[in-house]
Coordinates of C-alpha atoms in Angstrom, one line a residue:
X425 CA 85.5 110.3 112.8
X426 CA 88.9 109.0 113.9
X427 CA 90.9 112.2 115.8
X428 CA 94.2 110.4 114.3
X429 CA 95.7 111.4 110.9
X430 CA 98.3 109.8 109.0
X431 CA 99.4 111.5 105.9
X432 CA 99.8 108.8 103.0
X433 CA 103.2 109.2 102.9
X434 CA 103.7 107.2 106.4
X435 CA 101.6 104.2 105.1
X436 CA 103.5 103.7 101.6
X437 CA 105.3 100.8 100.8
X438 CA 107.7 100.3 98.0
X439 CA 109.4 96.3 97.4
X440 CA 111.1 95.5 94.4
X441 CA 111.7 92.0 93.5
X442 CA 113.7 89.9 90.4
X443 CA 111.3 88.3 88.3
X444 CA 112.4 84.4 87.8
X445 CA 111.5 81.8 85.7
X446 CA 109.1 79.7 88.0
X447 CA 107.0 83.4 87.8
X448 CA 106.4 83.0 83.9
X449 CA 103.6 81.7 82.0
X450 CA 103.6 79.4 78.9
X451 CA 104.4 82.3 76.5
X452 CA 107.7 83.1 78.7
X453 CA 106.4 85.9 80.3
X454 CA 105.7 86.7 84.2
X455 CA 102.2 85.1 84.6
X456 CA 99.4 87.8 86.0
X457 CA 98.6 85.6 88.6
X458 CA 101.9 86.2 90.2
X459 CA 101.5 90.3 89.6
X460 CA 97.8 89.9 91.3
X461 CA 99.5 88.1 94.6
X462 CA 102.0 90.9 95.0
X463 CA 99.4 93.1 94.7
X464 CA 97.2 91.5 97.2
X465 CA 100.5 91.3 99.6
X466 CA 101.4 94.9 99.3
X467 CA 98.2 96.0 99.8
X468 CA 97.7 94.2 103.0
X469 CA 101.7 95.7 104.4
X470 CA 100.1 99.5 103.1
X471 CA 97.0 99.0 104.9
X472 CA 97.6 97.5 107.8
X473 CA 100.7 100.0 108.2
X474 CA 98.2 102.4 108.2
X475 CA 95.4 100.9 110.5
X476 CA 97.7 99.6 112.7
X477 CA 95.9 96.2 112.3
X478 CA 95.8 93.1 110.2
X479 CA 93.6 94.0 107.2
X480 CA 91.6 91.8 104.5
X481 CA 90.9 92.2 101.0
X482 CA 87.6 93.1 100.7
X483 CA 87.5 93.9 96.7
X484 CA 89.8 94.4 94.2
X485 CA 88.1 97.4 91.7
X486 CA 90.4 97.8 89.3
X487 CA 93.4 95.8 87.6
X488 CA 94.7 96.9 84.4
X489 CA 97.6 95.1 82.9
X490 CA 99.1 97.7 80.6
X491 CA 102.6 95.7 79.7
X492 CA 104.2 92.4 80.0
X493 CA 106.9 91.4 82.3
X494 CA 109.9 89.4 81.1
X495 CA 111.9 87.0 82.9
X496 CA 115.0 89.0 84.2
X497 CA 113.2 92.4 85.0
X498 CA 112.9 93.7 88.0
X499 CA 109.6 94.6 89.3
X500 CA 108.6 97.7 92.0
X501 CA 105.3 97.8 93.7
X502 CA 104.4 101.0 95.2
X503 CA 101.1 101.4 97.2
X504 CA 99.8 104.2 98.9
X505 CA 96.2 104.3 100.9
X506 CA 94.5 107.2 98.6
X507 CA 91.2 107.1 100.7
X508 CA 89.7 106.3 104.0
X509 CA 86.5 105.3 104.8
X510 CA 85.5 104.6 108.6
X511 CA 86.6 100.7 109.0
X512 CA 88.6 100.7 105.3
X513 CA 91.0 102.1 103.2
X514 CA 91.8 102.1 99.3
X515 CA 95.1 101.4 98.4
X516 CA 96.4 102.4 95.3
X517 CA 99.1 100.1 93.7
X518 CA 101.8 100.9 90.8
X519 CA 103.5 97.8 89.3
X520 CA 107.1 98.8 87.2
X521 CA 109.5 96.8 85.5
X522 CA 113.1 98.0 84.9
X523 CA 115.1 95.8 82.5
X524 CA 118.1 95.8 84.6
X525 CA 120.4 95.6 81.7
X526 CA 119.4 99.0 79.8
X527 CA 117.7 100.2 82.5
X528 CA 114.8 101.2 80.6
X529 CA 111.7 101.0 82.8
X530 CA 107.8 100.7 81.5
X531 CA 104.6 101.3 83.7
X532 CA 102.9 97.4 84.1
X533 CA 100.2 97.6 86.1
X534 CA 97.6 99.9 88.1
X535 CA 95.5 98.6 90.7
X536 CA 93.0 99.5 93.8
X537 CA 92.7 97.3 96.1
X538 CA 90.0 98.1 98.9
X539 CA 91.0 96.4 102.6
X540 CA 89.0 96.3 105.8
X541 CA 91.2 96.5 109.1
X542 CA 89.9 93.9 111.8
X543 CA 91.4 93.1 115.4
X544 CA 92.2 90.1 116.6
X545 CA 88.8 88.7 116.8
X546 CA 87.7 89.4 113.1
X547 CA 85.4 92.5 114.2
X548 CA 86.1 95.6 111.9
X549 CA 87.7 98.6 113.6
X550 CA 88.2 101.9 113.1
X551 CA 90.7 103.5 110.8
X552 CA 92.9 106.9 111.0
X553 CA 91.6 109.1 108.8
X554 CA 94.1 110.4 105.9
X555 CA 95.9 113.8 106.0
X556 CA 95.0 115.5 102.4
X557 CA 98.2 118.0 102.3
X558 CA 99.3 117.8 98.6
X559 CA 97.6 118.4 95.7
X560 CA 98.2 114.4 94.6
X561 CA 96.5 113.8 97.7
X562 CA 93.6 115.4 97.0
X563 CA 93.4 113.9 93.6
X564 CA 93.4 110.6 94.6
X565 CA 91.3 110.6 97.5
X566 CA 88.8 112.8 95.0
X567 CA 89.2 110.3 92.2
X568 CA 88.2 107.2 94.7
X569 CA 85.3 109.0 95.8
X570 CA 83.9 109.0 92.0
X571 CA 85.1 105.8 91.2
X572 CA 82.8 104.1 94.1
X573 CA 80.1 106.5 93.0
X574 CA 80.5 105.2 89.7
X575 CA 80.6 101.6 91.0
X576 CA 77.0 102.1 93.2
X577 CA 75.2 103.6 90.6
X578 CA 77.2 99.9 88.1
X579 CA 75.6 97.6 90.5
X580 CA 72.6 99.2 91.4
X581 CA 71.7 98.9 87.2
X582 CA 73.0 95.3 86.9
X583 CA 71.4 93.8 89.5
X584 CA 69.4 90.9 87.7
X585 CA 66.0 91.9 89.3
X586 CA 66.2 95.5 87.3
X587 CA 66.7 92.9 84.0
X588 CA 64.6 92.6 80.9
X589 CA 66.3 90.7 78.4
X590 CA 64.1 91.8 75.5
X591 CA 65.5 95.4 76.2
X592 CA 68.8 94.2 75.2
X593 CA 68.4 91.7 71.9
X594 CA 68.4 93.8 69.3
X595 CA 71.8 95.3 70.8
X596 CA 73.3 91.7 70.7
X597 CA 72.7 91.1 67.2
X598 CA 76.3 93.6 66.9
X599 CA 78.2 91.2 68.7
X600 CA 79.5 87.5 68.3
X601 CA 76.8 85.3 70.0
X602 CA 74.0 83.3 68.9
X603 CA 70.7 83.8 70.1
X604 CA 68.1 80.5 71.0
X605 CA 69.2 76.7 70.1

């Protein structure tokens, strides 16, 4: 176990940036693609703040795109590493948008981003661990530790060697596919 702490407050990272036209999509609105690479950006600056080392993205476990974004708004990231494992952290990401002319603001986005900290040759290293010392801290890291329990036990069951198709036919008859030729 690493003998170095950092609490997650010295890892966070908070940019805000305009959204412009060149972000949107066909339907006028800032395309997810663009939200997804500021995600992956911020997560890297979070994680590597707190390794002290250039990270990589190693998975990205949840992305849930609550709201659009218009043209004109201006978007905050804020990421904070909720857990620590021995070579990687999880880095918990909140996308808002403030329409900077009301100055009403809606929740967009909430994402975890898992990054593995390497040196300079691409060998994983060690991480700090993370300083619990809040009751949000707790949450979080306690809420990652189900969350990759959950997702174990996921891909344990849908590995395709543990498959039997016939178990599942009858169940497919509820849902909009066609069976055969």
């Amino acid at each position: 176990m690493s003998a170095k702490f950092k609490t997650p407050e010295e890892s966070r990272v908070v940019i805000s940036m305009l959204m412009l036209p060149s972000h949107a999509n066909f339907s006028g609105k800032i395309h997810g693609g663009h939200i997804l690479s500021l995600i992956d950006q911020i997560a890297f600056a979070c994680a590597s703040k707190h390794s002290n080392n250039y990270c990589v993205t190693a998975s990205v476990d949840v992305v849930d795109f609550l709201a659009p974004i218009e043209v004109g708004e201006m978007v905050t990231l804020k990421a904070t590493v909720n857990y620590v494992g021995k070579t990687s952290m999880v880095v918990g990401i909140r996308v808002d948008a403030e329409d900077i002319k009301s100055g009403a603001k809606k929740h967009c986005n909430s994402s975890y981003v898992t990054m593995v900290a390497k040196d300079g040759d691409g060998n994983t290293v060690t991480v700090p661990g993370l300083k619990l010392s809040t009751d949000s801290h707790i949450r979080r890291f306690s809420r990652e530790i189900r969350r990759k329990t959950i997702k174990r036990k996921s891909s344990k069951e849908m590995k395709a060697t543990n498959f039997n198709a016939d178990e599942f036919v009858e169940q497919l008859k509820d849902y909009n596919v066609k069976l055969g030729d």
